[in-house]
PDB file of C-alpha atoms in Angstrom:
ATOM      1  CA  UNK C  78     -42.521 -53.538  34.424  1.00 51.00           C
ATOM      2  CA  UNK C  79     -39.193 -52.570  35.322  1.00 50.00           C
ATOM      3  CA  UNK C  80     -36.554 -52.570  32.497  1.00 52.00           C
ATOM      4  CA  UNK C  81     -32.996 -54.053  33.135  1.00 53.00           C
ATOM      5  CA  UNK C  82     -30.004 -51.047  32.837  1.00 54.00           C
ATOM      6  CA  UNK C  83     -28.762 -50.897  29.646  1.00 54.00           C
ATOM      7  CA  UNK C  84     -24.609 -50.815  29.535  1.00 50.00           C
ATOM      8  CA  UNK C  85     -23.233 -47.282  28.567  1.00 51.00           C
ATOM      9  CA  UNK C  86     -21.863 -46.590  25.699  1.00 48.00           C
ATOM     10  CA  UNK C  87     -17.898 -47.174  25.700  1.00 45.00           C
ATOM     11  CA  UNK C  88     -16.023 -44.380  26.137  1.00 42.00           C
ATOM     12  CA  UNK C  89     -13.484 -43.696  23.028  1.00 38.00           C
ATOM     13  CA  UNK C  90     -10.650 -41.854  23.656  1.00 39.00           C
ATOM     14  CA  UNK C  91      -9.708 -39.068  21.585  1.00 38.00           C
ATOM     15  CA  UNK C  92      -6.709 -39.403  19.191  1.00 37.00           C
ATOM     16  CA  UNK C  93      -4.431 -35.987  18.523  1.00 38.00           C
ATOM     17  CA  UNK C  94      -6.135 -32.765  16.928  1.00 37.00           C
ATOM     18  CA  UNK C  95      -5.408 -33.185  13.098  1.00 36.00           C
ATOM     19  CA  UNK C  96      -4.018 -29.705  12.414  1.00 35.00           C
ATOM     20  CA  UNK C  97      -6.778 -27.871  10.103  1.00 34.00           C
ATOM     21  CA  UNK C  98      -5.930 -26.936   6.055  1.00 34.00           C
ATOM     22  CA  UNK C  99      -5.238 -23.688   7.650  1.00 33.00           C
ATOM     23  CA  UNK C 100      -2.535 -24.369   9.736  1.00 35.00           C
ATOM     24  CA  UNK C 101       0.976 -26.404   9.431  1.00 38.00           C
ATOM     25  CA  UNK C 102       2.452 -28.547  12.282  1.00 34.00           C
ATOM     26  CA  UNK C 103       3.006 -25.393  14.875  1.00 39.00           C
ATOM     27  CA  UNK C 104      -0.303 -24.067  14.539  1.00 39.00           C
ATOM     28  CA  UNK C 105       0.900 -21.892  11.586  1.00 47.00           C
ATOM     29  CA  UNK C 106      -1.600 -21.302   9.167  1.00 51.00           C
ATOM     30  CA  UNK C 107      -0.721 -23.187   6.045  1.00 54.00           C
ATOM     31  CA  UNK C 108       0.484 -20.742   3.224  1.00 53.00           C
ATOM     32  CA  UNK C 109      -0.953 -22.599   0.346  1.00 58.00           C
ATOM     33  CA  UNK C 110      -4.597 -22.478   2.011  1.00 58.00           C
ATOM     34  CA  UNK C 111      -4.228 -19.069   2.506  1.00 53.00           C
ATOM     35  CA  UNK C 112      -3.567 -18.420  -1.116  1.00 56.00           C
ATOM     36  CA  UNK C 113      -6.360 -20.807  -2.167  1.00 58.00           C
ATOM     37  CA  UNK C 114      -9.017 -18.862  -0.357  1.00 57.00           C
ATOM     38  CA  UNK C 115      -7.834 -15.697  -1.828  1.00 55.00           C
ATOM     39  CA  UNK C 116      -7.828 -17.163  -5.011  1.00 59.00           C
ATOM     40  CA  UNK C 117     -11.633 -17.250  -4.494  1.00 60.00           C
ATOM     41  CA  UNK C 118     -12.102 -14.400  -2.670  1.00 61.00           C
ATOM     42  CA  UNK C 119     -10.639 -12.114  -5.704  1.00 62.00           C
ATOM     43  CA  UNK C 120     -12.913 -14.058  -7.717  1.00 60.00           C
ATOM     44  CA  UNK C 121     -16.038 -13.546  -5.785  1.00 71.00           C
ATOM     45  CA  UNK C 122     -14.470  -9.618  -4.810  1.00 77.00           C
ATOM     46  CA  UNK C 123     -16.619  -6.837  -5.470  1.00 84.00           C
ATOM     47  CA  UNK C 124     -15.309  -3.327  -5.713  1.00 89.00           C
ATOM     48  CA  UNK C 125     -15.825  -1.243  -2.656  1.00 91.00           C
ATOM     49  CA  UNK C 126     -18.120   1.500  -4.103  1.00 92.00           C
ATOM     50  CA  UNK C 127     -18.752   3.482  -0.328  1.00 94.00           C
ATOM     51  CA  UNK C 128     -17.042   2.927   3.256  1.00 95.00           C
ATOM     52  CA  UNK C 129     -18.259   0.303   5.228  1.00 94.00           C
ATOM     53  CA  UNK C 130     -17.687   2.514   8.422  1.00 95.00           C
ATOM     54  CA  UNK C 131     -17.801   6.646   8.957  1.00 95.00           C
ATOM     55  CA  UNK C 132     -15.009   8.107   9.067  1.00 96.00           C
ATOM     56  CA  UNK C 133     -13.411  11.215   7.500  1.00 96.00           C
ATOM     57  CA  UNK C 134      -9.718  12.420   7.013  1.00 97.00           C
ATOM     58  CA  UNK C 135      -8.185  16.154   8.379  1.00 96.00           C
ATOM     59  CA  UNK C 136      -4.886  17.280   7.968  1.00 96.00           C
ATOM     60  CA  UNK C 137      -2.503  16.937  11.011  1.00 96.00           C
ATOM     61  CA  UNK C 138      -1.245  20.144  12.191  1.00 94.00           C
ATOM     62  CA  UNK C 139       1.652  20.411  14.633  1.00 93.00           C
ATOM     63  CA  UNK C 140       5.064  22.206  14.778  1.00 92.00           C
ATOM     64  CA  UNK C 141       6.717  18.828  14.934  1.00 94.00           C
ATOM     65  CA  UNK C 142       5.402  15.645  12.967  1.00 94.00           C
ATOM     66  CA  UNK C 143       7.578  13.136  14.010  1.00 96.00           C
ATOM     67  CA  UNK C 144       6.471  13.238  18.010  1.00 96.00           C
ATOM     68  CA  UNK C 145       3.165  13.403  16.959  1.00 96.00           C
ATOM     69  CA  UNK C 146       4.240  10.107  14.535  1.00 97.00           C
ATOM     70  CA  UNK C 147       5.652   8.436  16.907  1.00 97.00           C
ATOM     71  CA  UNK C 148       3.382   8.863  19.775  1.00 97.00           C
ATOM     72  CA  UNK C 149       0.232   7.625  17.646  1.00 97.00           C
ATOM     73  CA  UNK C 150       3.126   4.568  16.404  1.00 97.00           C
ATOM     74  CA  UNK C 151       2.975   3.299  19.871  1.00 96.00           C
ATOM     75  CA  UNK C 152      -0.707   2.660  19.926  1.00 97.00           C
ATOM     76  CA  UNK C 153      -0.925   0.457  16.840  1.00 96.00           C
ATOM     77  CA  UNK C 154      -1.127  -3.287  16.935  1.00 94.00           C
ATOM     78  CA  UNK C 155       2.154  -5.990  16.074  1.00 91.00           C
ATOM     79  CA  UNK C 156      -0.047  -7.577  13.606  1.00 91.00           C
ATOM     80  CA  UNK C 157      -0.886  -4.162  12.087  1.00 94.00           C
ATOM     81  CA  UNK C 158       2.707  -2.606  12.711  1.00 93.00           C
ATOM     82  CA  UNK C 159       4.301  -5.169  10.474  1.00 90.00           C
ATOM     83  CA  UNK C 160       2.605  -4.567   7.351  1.00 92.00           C
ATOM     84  CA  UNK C 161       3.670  -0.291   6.841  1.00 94.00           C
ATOM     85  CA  UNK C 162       6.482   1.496   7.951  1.00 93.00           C
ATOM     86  CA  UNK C 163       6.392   2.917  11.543  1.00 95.00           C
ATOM     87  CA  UNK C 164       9.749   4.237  12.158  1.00 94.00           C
ATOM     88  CA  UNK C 165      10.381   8.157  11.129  1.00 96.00           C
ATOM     89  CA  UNK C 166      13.838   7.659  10.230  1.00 95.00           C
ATOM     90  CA  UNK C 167      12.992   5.052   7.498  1.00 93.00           C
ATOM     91  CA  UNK C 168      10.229   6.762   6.863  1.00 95.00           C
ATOM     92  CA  UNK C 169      11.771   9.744   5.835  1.00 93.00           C
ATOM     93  CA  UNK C 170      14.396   7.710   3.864  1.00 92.00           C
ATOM     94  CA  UNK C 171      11.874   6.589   1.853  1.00 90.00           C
ATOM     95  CA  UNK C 172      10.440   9.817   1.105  1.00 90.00           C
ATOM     96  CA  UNK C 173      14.187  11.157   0.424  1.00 87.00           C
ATOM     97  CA  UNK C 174      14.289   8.038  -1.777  1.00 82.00           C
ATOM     98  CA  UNK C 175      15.788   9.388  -5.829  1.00 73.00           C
ATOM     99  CA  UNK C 176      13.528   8.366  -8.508  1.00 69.00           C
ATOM    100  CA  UNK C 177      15.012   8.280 -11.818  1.00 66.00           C
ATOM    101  CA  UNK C 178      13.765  11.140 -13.564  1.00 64.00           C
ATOM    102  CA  UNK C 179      11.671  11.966 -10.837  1.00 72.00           C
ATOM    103  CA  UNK C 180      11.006  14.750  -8.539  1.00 82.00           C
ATOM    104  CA  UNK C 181       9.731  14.283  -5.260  1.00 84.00           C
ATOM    105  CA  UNK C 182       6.984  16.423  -2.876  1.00 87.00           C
ATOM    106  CA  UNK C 183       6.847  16.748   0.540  1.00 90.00           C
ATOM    107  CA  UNK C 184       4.962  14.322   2.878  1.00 93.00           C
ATOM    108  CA  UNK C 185       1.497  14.891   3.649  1.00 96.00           C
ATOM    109  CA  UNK C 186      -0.143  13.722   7.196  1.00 97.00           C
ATOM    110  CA  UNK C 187      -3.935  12.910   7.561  1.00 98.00           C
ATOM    111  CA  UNK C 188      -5.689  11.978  10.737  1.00 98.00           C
ATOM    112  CA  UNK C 189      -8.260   9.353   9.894  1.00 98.00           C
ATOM    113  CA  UNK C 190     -10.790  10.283  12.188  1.00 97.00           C
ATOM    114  CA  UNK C 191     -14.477   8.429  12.893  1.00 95.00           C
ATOM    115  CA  UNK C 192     -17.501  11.184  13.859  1.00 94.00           C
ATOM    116  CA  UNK C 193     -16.679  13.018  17.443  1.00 93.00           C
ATOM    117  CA  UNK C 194     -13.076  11.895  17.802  1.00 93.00           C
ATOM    118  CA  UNK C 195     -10.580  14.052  18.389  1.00 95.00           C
ATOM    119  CA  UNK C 196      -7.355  14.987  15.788  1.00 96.00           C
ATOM    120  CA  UNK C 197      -4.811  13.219  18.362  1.00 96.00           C
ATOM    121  CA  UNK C 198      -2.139  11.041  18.494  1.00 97.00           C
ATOM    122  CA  UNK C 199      -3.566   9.310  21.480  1.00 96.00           C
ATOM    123  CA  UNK C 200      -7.614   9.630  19.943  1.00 96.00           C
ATOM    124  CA  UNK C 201      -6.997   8.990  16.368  1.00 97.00           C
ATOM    125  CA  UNK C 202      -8.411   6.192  14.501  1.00 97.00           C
ATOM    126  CA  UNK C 203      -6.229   6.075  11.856  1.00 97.00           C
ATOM    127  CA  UNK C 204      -3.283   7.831  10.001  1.00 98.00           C
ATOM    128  CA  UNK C 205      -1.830   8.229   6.162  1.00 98.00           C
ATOM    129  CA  UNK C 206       1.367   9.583   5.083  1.00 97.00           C
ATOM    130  CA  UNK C 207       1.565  10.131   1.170  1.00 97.00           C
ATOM    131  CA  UNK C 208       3.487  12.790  -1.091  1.00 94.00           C
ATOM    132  CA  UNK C 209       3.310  14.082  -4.872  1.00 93.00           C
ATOM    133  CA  UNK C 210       5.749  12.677  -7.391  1.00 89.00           C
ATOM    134  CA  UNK C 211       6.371  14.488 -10.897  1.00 85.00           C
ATOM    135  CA  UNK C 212       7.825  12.377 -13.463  1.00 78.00           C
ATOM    136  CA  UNK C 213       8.705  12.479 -16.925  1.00 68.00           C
ATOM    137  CA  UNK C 214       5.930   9.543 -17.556  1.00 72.00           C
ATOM    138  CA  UNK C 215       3.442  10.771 -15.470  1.00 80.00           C
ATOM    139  CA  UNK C 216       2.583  12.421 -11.912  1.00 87.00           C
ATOM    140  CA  UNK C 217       1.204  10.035  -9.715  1.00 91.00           C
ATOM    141  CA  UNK C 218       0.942  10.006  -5.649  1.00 94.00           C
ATOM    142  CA  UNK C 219       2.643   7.349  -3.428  1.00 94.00           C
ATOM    143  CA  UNK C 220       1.278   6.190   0.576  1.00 97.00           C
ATOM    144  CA  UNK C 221       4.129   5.753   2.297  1.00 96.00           C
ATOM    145  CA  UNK C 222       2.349   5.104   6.041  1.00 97.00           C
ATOM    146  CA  UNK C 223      -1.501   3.823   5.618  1.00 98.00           C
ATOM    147  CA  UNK C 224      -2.341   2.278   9.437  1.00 97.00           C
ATOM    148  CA  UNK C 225      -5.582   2.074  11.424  1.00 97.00           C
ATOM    149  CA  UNK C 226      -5.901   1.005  15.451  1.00 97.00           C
ATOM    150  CA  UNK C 227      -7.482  -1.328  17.210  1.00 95.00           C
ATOM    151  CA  UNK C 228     -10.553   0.117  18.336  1.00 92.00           C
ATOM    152  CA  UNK C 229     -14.012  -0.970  20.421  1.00 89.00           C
ATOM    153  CA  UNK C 230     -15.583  -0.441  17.173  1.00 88.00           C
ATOM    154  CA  UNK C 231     -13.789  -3.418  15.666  1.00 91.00           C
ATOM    155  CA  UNK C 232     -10.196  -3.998  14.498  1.00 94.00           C
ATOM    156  CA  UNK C 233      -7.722  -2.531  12.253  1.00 96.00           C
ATOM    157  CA  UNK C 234      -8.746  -5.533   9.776  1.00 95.00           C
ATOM    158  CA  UNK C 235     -12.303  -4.073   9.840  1.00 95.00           C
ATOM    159  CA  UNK C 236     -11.793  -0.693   8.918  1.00 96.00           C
ATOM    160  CA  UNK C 237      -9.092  -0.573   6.827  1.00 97.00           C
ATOM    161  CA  UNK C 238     -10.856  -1.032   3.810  1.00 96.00           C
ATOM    162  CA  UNK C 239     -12.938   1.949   4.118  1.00 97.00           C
ATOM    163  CA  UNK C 240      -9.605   4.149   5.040  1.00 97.00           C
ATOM    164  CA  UNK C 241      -8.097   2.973   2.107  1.00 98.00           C
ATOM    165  CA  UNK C 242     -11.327   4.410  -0.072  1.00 97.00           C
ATOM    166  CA  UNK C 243     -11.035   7.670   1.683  1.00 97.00           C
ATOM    167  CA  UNK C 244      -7.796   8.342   1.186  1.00 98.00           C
ATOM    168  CA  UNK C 245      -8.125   6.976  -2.539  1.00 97.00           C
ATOM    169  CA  UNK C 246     -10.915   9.957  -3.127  1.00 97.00           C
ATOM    170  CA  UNK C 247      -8.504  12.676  -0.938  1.00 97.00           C
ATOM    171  CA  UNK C 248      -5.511  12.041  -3.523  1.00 96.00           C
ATOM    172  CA  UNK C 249      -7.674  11.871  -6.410  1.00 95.00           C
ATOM    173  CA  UNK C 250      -9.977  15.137  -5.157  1.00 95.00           C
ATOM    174  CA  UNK C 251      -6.774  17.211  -4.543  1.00 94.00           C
ATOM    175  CA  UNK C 252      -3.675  16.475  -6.454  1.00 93.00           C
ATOM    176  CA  UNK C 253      -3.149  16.301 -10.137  1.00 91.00           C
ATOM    177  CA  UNK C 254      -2.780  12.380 -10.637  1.00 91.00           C
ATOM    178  CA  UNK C 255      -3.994   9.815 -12.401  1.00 90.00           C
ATOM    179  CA  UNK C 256      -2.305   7.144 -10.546  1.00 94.00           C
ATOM    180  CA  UNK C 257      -1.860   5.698  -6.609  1.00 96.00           C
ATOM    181  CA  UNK C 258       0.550   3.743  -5.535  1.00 94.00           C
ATOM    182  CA  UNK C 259       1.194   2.147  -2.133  1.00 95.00           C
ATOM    183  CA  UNK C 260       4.251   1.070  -0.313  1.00 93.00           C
ATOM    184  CA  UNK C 261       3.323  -1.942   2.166  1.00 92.00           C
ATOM    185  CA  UNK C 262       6.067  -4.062   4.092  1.00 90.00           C
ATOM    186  CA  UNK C 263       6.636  -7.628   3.383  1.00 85.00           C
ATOM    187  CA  UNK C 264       9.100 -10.520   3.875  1.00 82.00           C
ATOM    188  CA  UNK C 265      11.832 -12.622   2.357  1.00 79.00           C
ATOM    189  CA  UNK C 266      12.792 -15.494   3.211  1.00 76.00           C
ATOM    190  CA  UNK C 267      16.329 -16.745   2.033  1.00 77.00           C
ATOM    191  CA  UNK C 268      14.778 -18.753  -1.372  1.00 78.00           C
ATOM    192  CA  UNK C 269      13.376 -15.637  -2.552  1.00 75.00           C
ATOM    193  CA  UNK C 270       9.512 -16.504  -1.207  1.00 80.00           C
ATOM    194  CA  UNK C 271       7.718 -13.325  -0.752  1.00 82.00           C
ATOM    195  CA  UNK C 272       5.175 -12.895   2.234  1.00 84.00           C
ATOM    196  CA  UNK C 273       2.665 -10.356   2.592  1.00 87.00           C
ATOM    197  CA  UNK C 274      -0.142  -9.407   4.949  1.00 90.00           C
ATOM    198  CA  UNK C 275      -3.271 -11.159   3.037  1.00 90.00           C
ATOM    199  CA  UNK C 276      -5.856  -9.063   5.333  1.00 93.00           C
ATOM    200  CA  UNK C 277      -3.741  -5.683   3.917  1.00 94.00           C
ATOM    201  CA  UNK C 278      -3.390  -7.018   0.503  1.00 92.00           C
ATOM    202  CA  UNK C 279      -7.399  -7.672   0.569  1.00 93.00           C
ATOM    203  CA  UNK C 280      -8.613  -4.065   1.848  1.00 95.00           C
ATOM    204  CA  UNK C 281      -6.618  -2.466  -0.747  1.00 96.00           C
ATOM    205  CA  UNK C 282      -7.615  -4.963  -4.005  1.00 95.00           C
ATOM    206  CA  UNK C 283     -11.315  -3.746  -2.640  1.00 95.00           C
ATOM    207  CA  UNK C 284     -10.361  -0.342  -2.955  1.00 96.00           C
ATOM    208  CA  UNK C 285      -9.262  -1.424  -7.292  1.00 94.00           C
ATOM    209  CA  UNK C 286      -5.477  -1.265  -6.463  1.00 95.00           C
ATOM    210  CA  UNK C 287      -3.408  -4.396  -8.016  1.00 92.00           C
ATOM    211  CA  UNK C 288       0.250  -5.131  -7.458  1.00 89.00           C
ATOM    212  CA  UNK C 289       2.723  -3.198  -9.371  1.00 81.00           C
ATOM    213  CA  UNK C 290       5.505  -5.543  -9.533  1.00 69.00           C
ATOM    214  CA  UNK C 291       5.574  -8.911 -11.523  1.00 55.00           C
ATOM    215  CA  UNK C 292       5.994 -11.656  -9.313  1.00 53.00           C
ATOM    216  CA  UNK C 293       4.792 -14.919  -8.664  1.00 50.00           C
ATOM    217  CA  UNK C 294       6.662 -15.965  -5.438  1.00 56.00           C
ATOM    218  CA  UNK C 295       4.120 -14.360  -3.344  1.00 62.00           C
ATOM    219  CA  UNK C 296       2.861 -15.811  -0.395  1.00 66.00           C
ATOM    220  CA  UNK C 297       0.320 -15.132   1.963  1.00 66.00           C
ATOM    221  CA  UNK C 298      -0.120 -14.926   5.371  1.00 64.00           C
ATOM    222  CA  UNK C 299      -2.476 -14.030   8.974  1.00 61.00           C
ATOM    223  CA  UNK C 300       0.245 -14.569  11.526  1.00 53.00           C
ATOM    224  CA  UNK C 301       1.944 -12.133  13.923  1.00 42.00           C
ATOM    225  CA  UNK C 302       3.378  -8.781  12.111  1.00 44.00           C
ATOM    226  CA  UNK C 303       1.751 -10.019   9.095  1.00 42.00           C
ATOM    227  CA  UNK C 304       4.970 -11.793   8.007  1.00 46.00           C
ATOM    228  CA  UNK C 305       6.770 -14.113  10.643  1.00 46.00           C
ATOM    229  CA  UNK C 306       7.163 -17.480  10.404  1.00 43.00           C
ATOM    230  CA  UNK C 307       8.844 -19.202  13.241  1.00 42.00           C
ATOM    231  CA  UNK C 308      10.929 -21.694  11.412  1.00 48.00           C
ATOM    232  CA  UNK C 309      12.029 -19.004   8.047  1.00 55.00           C
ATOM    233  CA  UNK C 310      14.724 -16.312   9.108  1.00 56.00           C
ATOM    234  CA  UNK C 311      13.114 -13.394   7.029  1.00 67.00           C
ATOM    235  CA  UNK C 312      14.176 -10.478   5.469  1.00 68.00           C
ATOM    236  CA  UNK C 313      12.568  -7.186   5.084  1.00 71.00           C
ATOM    237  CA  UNK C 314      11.226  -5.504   2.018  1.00 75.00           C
ATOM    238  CA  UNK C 315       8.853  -4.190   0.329  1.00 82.00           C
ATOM    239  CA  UNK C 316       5.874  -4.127  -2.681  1.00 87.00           C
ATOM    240  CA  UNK C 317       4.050  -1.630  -4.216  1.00 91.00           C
ATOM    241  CA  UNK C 318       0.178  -1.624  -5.031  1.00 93.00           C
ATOM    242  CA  UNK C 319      -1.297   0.618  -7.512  1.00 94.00           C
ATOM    243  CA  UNK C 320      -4.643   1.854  -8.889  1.00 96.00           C
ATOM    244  CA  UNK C 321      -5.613   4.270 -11.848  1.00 95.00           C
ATOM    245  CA  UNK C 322      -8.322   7.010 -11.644  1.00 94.00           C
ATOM    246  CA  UNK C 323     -11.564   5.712 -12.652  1.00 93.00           C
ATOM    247  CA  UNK C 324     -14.686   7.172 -13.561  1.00 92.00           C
ATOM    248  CA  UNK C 325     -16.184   7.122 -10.195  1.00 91.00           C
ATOM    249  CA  UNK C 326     -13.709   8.658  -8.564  1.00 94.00           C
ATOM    250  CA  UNK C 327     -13.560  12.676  -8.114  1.00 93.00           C
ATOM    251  CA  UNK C 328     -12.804  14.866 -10.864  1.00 90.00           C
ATOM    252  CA  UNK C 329      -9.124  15.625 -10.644  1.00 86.00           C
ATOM    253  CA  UNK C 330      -8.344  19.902  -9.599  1.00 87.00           C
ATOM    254  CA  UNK C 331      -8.346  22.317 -12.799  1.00 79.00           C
ATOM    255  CA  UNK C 332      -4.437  23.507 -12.140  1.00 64.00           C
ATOM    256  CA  UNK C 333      -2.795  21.005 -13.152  1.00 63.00           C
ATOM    257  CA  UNK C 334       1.439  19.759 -12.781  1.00 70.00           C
ATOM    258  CA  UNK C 335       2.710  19.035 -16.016  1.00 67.00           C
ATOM    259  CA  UNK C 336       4.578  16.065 -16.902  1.00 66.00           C
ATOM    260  CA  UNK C 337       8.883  16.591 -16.622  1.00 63.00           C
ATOM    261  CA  UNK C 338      10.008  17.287 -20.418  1.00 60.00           C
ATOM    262  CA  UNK C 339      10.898  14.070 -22.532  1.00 54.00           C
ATOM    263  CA  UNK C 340      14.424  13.527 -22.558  1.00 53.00           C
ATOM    264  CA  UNK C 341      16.350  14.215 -25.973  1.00 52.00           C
ATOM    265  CA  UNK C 342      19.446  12.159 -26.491  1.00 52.00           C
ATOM    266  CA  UNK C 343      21.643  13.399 -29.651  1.00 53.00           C
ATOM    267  CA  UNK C 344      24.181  11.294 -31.559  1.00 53.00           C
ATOM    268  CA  UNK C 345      27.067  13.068 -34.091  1.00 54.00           C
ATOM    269  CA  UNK C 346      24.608  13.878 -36.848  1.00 55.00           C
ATOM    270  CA  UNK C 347      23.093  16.460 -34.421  1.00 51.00           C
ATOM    271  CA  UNK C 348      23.531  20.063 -35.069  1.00 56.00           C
ATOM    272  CA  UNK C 349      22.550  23.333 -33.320  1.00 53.00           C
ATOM    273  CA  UNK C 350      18.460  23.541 -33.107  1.00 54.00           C
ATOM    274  CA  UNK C 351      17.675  26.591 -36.020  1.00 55.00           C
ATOM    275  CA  UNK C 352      17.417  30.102 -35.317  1.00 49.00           C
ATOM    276  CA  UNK C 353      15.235  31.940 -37.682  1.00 53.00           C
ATOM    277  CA  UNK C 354      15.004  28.819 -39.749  1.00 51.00           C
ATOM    278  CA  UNK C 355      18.838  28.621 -40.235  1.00 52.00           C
ATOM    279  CA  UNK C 356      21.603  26.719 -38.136  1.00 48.00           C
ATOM    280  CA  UNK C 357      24.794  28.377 -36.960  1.00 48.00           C
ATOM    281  CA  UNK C 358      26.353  27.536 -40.510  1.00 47.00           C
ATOM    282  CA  UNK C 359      24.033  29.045 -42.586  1.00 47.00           C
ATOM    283  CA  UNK C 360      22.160  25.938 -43.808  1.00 46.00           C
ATOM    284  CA  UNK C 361      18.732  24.303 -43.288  1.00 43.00           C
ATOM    285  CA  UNK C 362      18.107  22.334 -39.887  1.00 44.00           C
ATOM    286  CA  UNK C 363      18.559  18.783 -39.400  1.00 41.00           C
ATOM    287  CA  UNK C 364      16.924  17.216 -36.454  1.00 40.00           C
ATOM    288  CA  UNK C 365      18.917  13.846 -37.360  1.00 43.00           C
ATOM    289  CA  UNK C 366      20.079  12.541 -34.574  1.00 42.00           C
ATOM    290  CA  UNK C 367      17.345  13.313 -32.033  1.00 37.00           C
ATOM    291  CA  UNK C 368      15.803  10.269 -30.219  1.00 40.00           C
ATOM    292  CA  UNK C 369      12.460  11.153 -28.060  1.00 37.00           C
ATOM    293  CA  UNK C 370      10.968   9.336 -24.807  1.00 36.00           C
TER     294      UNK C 370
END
């Protein structure tokens, strides 16, 4: 027998798109998510023993590093852009910058390079800038430009990680360090809240490096340059990330930079250090007055 129609189904109309935990009321992702999930990711993190991808790093060699800066500069994404410093004349500020006590090396440029690519501005897949500091405390080595392109291989996000790791074994192979530190951009807004790339600050807390700074007003964030928020009027600054050598890493080069001499500060019991076991008047030494660092 034939059955009678049934009446469809009514028809309910869709209400507005809640906005997801991720993202506020303009489609910006929600800062407090964002710090959630990293909050489990760190806890979940493990180390990042080898690269994820191939790649190796070679020494840029040209007659003048700033074109050859600049022209790779041009190729890297906003979102990537945002999160190091890609100007030369800031750059080189910041390598000019005094540190108390503190005496600073040259830059250093390395292509990061995957297998069969060529050491270009236009063709590279990657490039660090980092330099030798001797201090009274200790020598250590700071990145002052760490920056990977877009690729068909996968994103900056993807590989970063692994160029990080690379460049962590380079410092540790070749210069006489036992510390790395690493300068990456943030933001400010004008209440002091602190906002910082979350996909940079990941690769390099894979790669064992922690913040240096003490601060708890840091927030975190996906969106464009790795910092802007369209409603917060943002200024510029930056952090510093550091690691120690480890165990794993390579075994540091025999010729080694000593540390700066401690610094002696003398008060008015201080006399003239002994010559032959006698000060200028005639009598025994006395070091009173001598305060060491």
């Amino acid at each position: 027998p034939r059955q009678a129609p049934t009446a469809p189904e009514p028809v309910v109309a869709a209400g507005p798109r809640r906005p997801s935990r991720m993202e506020d009321s303009d489609g910006e992702e929600d800062e407090d998510a964002v710090h959630d999930a990293r909050s489990l990711r760190r806890a979940n993190m493990v180390l990042l023993e080898e690269p994820e991808i191939d790649i190796g790093l070679t020494p840029v060699v040209t007659e003048d590093p700033r074109k050859c800066f600049d022209r790779y500069a041009q190729r890297l994404s906003e979102s990537c852009a945002g999160t190091t410093e890609c100007v030369w004349e800031k750059l080189e500020a910041r390598a000019a910058d005094h540190l108390s006590g503190g005496f600073v090396g040259k830059m250093e440029f390395f292509w990061i390079l995957r297998p069969g690519a060529k050491a270009t501005p236009e063709t590279a897949d990657g490039l660090v800038c980092f330099q030798f500091v001797q201090s009274c405390a200790s020598n250590f080595a700071r990145v002052l430009h760490l920056s990977m392109v877009d690729t068909g291989h996968g994103s900056w996000q993807e590989s970063l990680a692994s160029a990080v790791l690379e460049v962590r074994r380079l410092v540790f192979e070749t210069l006489p360090v036992d510390t790395l530190r690493a300068v990456v951009m943030a933001a400010e807004d004008d209440t002091g809240r602190i906002y910082v790339n979350s996909d940079v600050e990941a690769s390099y807390e894979r790669c064992g490096f922690r913040w240096f700074q003490l601060t708890q007003n840091v927030r975190r964030t996906r969106s464009a340059y790795g910092l802007q928020k369209s409603k917060k009027k943002l200024a510029c600054r930056f952090l510093v990330l550091h690691t120690h050598r480890r165990p794993s890493d390579p075994r540091a080069p025999n010729r080694g930079i000593e540390c700066l001499p401690s610094l002696l500060l003398k008060d008015e019991g201080f006399r003239t250090p002994p010559v032959n076991g006698q000060t200028e008047g005639g009598n025994e030494a006395s070091f009173k007055g001598f305060t060491s660092f």
